Short mmCIF file of C-alpha atoms and ligand atoms in Angstrom, two decimals:
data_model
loop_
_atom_site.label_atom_id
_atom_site.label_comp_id
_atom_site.label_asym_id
_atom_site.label_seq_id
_atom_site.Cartn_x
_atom_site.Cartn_y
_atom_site.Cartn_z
CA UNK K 1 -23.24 -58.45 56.82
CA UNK K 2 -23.30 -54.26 55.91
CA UNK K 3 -26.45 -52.54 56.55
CA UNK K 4 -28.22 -51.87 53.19
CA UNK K 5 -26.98 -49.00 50.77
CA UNK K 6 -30.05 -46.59 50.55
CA UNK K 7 -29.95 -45.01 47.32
CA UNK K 8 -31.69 -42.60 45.40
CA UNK K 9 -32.32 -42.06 41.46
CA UNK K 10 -32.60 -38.50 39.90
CA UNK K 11 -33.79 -38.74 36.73
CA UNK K 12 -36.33 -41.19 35.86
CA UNK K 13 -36.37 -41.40 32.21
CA UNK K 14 -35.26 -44.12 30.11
CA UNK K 15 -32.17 -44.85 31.53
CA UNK K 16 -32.96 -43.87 35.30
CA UNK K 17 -36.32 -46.32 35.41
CA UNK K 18 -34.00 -49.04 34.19
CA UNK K 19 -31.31 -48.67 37.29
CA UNK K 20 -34.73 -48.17 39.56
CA UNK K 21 -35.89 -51.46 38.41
CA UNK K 22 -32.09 -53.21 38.69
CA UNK K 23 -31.95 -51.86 42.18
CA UNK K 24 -35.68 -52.84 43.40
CA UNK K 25 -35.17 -56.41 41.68
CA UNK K 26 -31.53 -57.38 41.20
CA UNK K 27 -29.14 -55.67 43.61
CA UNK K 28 -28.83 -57.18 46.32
CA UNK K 29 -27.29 -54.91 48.93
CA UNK K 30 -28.62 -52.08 47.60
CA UNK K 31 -32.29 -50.60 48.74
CA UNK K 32 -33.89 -47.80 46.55
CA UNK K 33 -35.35 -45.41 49.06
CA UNK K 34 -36.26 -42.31 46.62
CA UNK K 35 -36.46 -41.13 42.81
CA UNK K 36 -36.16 -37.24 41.85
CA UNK K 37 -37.15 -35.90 38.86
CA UNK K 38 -37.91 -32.62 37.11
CA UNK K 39 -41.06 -33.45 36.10
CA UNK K 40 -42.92 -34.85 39.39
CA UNK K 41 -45.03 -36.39 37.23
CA UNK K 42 -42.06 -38.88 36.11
CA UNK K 43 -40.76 -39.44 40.01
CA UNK K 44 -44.56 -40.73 40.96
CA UNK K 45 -44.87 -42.97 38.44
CA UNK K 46 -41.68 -44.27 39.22
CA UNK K 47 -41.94 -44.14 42.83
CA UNK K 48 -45.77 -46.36 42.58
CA UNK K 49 -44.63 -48.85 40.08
CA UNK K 50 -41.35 -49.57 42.18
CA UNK K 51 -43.02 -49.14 45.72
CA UNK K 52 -40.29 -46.73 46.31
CA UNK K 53 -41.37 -44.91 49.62
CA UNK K 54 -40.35 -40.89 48.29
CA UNK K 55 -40.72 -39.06 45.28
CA UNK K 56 -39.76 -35.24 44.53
CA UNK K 57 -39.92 -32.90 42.00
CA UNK K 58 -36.64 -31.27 43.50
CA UNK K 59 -33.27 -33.31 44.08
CA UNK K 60 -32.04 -30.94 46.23
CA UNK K 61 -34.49 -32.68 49.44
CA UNK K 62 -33.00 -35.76 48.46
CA UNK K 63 -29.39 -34.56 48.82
CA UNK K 64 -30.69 -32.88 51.75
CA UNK K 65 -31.67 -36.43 53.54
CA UNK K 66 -28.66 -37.86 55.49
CA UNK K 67 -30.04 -41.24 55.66
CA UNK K 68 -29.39 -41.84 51.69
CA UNK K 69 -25.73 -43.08 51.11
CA UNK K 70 -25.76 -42.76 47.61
CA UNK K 71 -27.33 -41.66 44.63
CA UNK K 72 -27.88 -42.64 40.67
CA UNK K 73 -27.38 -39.15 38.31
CA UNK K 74 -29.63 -40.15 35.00
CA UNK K 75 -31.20 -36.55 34.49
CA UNK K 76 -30.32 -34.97 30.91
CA UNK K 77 -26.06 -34.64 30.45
CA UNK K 78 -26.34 -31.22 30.72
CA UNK K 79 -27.13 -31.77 34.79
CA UNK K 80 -24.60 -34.25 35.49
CA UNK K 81 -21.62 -32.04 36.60
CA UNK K 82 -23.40 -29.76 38.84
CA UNK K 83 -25.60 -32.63 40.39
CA UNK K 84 -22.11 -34.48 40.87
CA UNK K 85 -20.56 -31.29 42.59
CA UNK K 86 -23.43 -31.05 45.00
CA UNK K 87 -23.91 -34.60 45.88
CA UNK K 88 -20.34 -34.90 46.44
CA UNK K 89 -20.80 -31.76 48.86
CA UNK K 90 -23.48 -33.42 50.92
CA UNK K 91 -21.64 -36.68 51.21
CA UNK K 92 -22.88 -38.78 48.95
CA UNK K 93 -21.43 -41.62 46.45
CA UNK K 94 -22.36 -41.10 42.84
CA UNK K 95 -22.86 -43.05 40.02
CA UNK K 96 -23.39 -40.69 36.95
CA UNK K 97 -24.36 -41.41 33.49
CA UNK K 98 -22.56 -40.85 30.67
CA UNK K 99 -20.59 -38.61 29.69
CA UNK K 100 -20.13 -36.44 32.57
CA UNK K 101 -20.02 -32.73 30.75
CA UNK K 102 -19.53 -31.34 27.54
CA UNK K 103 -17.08 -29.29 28.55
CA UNK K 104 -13.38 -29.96 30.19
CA UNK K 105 -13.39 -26.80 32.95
CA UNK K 106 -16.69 -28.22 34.56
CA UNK K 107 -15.37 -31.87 34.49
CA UNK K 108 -12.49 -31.35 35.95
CA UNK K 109 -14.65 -29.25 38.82
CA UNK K 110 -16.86 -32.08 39.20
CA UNK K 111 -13.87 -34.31 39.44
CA UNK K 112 -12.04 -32.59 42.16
CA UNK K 113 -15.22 -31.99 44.06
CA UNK K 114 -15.64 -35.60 44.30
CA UNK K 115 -11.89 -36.36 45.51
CA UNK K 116 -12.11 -33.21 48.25
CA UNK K 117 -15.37 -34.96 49.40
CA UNK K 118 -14.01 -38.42 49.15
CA UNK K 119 -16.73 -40.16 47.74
CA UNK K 120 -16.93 -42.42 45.09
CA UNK K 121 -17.75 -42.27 41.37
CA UNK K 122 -18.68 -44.38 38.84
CA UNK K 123 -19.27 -43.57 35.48
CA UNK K 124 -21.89 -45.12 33.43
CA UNK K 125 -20.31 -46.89 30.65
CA UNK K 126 -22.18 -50.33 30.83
CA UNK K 127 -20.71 -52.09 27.93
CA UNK K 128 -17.72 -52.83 30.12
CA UNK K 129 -19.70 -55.27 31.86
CA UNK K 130 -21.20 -57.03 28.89
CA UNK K 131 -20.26 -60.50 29.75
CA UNK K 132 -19.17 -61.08 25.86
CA UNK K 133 -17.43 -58.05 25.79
CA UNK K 134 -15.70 -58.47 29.69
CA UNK K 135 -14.44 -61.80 28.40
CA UNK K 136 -12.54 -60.17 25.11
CA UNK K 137 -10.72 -57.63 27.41
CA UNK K 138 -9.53 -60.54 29.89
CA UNK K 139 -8.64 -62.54 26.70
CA UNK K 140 -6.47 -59.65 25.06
CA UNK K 141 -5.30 -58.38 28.43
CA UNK K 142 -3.79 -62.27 29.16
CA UNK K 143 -2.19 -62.33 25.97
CA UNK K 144 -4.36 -64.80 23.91
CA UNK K 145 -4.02 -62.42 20.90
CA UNK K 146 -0.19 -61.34 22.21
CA UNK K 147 0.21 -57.88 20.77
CA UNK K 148 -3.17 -56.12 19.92
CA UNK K 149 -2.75 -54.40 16.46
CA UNK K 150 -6.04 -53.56 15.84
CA UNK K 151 -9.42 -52.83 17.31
CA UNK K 152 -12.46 -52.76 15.35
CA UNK K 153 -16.15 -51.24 16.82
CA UNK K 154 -19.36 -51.40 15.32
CA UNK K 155 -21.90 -49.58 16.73
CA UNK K 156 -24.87 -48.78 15.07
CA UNK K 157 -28.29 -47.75 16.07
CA UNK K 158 -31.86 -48.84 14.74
CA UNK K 159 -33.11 -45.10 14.67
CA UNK K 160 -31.79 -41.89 14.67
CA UNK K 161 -32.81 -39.91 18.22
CA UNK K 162 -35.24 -37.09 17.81
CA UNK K 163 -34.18 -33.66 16.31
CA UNK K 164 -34.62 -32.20 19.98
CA UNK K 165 -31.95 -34.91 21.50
CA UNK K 166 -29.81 -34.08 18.59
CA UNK K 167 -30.03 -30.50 19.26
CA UNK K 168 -28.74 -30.92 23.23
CA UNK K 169 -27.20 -33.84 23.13
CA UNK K 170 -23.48 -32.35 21.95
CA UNK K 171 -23.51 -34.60 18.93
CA UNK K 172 -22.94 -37.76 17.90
CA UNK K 173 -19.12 -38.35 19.24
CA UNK K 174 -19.92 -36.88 22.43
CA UNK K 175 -23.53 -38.49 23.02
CA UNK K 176 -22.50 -42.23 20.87
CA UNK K 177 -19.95 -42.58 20.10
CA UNK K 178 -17.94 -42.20 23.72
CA UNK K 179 -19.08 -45.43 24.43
CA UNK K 180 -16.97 -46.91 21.41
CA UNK K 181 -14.11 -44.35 23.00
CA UNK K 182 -14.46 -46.15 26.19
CA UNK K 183 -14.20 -49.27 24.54
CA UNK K 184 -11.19 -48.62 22.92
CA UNK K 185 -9.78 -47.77 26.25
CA UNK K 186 -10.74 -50.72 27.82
CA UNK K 187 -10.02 -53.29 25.30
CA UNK K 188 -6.35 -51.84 24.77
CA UNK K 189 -5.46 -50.78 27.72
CA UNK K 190 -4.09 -48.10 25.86
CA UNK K 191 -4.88 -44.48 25.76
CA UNK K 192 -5.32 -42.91 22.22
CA UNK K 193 -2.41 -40.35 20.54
CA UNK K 194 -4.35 -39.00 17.44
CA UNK K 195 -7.96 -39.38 16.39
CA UNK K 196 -9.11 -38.68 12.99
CA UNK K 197 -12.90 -38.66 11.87
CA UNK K 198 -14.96 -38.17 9.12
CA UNK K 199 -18.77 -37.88 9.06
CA UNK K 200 -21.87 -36.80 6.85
CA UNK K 201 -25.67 -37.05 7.24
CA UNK K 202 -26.46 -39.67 4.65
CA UNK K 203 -30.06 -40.77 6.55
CA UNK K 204 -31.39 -37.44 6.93
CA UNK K 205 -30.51 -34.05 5.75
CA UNK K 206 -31.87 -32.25 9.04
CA UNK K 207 -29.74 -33.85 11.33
CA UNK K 208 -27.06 -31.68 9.42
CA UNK K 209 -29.21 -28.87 9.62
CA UNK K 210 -29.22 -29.51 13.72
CA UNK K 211 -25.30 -29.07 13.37
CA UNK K 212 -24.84 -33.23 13.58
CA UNK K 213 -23.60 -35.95 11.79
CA UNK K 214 -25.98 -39.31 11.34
CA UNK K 215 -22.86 -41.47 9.94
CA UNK K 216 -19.24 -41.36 10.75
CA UNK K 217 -15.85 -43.20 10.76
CA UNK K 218 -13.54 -42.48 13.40
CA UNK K 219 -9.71 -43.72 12.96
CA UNK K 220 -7.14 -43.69 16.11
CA UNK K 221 -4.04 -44.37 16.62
CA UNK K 222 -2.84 -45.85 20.15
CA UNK K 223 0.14 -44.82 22.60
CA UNK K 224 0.61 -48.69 22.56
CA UNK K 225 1.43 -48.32 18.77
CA UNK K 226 -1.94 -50.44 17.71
CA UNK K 227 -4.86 -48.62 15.94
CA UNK K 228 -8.43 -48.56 15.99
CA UNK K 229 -11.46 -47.77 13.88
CA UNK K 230 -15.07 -47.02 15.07
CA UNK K 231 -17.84 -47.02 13.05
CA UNK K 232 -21.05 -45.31 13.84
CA UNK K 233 -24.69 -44.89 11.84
CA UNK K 234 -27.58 -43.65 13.61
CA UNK K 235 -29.82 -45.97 11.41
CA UNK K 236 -29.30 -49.60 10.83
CA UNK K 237 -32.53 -50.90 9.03
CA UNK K 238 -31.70 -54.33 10.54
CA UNK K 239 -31.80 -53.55 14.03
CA UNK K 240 -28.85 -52.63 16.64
CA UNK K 241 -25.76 -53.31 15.69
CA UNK K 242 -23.34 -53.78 18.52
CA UNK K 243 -19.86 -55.94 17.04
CA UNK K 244 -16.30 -55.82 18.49
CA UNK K 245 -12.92 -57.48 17.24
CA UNK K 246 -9.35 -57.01 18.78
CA UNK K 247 -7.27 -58.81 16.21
CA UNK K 248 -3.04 -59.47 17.01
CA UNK K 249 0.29 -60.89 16.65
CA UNK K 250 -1.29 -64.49 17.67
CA UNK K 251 -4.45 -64.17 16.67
CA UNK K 252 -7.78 -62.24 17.29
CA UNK K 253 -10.79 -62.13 19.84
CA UNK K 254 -14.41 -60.94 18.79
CA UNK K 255 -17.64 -60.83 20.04
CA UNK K 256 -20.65 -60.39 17.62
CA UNK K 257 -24.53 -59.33 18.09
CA UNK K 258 -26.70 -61.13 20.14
CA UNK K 259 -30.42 -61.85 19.13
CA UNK K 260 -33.86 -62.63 21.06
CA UNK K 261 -33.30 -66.70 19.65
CA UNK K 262 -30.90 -68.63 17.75
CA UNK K 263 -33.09 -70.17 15.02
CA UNK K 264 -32.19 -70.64 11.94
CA UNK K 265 -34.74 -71.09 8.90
CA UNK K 266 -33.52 -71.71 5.15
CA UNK K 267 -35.53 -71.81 2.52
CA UNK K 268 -35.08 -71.21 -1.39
CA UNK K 269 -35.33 -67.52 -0.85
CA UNK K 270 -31.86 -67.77 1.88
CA UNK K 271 -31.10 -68.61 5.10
CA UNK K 272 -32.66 -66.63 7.85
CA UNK K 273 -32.18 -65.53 11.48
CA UNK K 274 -33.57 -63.37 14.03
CA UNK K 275 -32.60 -59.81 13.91
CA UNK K 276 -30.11 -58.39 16.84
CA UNK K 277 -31.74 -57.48 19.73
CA UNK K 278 -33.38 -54.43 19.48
CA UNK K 279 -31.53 -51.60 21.06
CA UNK K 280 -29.46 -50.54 23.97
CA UNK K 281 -32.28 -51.36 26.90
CA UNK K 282 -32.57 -55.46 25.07
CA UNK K 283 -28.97 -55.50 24.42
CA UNK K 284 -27.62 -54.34 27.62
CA UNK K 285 -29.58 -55.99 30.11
CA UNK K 286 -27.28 -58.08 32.02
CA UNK K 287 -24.56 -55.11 31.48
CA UNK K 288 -26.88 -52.57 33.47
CA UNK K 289 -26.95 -54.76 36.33
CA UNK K 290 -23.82 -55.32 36.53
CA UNK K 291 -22.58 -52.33 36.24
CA UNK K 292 -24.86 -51.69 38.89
CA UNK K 293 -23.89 -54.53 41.59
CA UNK K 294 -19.76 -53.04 40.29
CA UNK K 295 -21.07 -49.58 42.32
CA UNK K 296 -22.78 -50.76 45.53
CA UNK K 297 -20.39 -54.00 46.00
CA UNK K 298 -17.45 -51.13 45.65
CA UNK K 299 -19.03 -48.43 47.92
CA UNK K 300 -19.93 -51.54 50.45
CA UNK K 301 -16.81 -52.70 50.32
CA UNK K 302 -14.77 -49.28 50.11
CA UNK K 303 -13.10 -50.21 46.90
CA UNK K 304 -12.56 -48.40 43.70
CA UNK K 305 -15.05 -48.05 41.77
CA UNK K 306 -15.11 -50.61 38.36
CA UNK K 307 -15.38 -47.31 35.98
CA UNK K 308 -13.72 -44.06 37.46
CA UNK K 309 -14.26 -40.28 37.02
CA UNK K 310 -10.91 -40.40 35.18
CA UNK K 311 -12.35 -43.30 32.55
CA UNK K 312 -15.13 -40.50 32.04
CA UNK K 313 -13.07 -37.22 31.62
CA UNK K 314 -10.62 -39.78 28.95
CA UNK K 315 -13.56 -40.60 26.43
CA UNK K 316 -14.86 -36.45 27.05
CA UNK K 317 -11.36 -35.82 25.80
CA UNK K 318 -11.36 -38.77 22.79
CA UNK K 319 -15.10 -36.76 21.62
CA UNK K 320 -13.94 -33.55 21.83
CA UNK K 321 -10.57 -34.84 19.71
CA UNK K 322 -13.37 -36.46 17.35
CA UNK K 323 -15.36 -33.47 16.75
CA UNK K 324 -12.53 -30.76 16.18
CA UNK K 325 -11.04 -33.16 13.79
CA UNK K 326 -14.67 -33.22 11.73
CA UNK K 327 -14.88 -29.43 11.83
CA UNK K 328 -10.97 -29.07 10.81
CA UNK K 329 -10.60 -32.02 8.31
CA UNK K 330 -7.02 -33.07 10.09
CA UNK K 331 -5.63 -35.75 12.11
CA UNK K 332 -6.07 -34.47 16.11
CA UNK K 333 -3.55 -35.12 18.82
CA UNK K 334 -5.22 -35.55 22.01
CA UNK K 335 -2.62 -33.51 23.44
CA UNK K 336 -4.39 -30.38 21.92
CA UNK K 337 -7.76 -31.01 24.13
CA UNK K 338 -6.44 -32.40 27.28
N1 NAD G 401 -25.39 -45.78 29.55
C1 NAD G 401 -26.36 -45.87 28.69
O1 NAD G 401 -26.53 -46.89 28.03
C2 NAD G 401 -27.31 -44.72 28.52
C3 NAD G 401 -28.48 -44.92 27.80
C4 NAD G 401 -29.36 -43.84 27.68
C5 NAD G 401 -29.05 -42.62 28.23
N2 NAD G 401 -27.88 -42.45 28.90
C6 NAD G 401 -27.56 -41.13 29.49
O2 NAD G 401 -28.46 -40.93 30.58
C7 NAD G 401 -28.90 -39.59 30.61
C8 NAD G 401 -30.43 -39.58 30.52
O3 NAD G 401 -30.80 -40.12 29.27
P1 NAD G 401 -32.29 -40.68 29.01
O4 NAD G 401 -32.24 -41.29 27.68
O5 NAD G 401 -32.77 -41.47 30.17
O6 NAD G 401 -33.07 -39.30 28.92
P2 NAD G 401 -34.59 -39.01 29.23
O7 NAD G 401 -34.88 -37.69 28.60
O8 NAD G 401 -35.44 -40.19 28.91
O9 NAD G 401 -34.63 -38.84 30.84
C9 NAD G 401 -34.01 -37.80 31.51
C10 NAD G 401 -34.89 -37.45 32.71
O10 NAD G 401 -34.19 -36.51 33.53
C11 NAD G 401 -35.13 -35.58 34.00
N3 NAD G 401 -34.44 -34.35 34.40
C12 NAD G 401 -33.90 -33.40 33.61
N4 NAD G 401 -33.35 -32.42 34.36
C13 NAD G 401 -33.54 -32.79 35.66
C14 NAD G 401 -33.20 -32.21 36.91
N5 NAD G 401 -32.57 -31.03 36.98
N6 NAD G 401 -33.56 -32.87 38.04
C15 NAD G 401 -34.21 -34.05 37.98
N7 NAD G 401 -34.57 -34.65 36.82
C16 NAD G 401 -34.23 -34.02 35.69
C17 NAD G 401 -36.10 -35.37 32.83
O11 NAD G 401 -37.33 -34.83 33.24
C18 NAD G 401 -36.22 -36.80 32.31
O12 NAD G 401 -37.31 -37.50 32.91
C19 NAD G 401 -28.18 -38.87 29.48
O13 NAD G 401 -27.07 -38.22 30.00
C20 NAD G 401 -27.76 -39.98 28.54
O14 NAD G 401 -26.55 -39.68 27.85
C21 NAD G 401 -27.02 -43.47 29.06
#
């Protein structure tokens, strides 16, 4: 049997408290030695609630410590390429949160830094692992729909983020919507040619104001010949709204929301069920762990990572297509960004 993986967190917001907890309670392998984050404050907490035995205001000591084999990058996007370059310098494996950068120069930095290093990277796109979602890809991918034509995402939040994420978080296509990107990827198995979108704020006028869109409709088509929409609103009244459909020659493959219960109660009003599940911490549960077991089972067994750097800089590209096509009204080939 291998030794443990000692790992570290930096960043323990929402997402980074939710790998802390996967790795204290559900990873086995895997042994959470330290949590970083900008705001000591956060790290403590962390650190106490998880019996984790260090905490730091500075991620640099953690890096630093030779005994940690790996660590989990959850601090704000706008950190994740320059963590990744210096991790990758002091030898360690890296998962990273989504996306990676904003920008193509510093991903591709990041990216090379990890391959000179030779370390591994995974790339946080969790929905891959969604078991409902997981078994539509290996359904397309062995043919049960024979030629995919045409992929359909829904993804829709309950509530708009604050005017202050809006503000850094490089907007909707880049923040959102490249987890629908990814999913095109991985559903297809086909990168995109052309992306066109189209987008307003129809929930609330200063999201425009904060240079955003709340609501959007992004069309693709496919180097495989299919095409693919993705719809986005930042504000669906009746909870998350996470639906997927690859439809082809022989048929088509779906997977639709998920709620806390399956009741069902009908009465003269209608027939009524439980709302989705609430958003993306509910929903993607069992997809965070997995995801998570994916990175230490491939740095254990020095395999590939599940999601690579390269998965990361393709939906970077697919946003950045997105967004110039918004500002520029037109069709974009993604052989103008990459
Ligand atoms: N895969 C997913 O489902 C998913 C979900 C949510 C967020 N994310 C991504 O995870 C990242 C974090 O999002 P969040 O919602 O948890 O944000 P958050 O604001 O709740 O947490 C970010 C934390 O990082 C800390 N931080 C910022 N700069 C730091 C630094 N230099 N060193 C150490 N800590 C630092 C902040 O103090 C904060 O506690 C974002 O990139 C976001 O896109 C992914």
């Amino acid at each position: 049997m291998n030794p443990p993986l000692d790992v570290a967190v930096i960043g323990c917001g929402r997402i980074g408290r939710i790998h802390a907890e996967n790795l204290v309670t559900r990873i086995a392998g895997a042994r959470l030695v330290a949590v970083a984050d900008i705001i000591e404050d956060c790290a403590r907490q962390v650190a106490a609630q998880y019996r984790v035995p260090t905490a730091t205001g500075d991620y640099h000591e953690l890096l630093a410590d030779k005994t940690i084999h790996a660590v989990v990058i959850c601090s704000s996007t706008d950190t994740h390429s320059r963590i990744i370059q210096e991790a990758a310098a002091a030898g360690k494996h890296i998962f990273c949160e989504k996306p990676i950068d904003y920008d193509l120069a510093r991903i591709h930095a990041a990216l090379s830094a990890v391959e000179k290093a030779g370390v591994k990277l995974q790339i946080g796109f969790n929905r891959r692992f969604d078991p409902s979602f997981a078994r539509v890809r290996e359904l397309v991918s062995g043919g049960a729909i024979g030629q995919p034509h045409i992929i359909r995402i829904t993804s829709r939040d309950p509530e708009p983020p604050s005017l202050e994420y809006i503000k850094v978080s490089g907007g909707m296509f880049l923040d959102m919507t490249i987890h629908d990107f990814d999913m095109v990827r991985f559903l297809s198995g086909s990168e995109a040619e052309e992306i066109y979108a189209i987008g307003d704020s129809l929930i609330d006028r200063s999201i425009r104001d904060a240079g955003d869109v709340d609501t959007a409709i992004v069309t693709m088509r496919l180097k495989s010949g299919a095409l693919a929409t993705i719809d986005n609103s930042f504000k669906a009244v009746y909870g998350y709204d996470q639906r997927i459909e690859v439809f082809g020659s022989k048929g088509s493959a779906s997977a639709a929301n998920q709620t806390p219960d399956n009741h069902m109660l009908m009465d003269a009003a209608g027939v009524h069920r439980a709302k989705p599940l609430y958003f993306f911490l509910e929903r993607y549960t069992e997809a965070y762990v997995r995801e998570m077991r994916g990175f230490v089972d491939a740095v254990l067994k020095n395999e590939p990572p599940p999601v690579t750097g390269e998965a990361g800089l393709q939906a970077v590209v697919m946003g950045l297509a997105a967004t110039l096509s918004l500002k520029e009204g037109r069709p974009v080939k993604l052989a103008e960004i990459s």
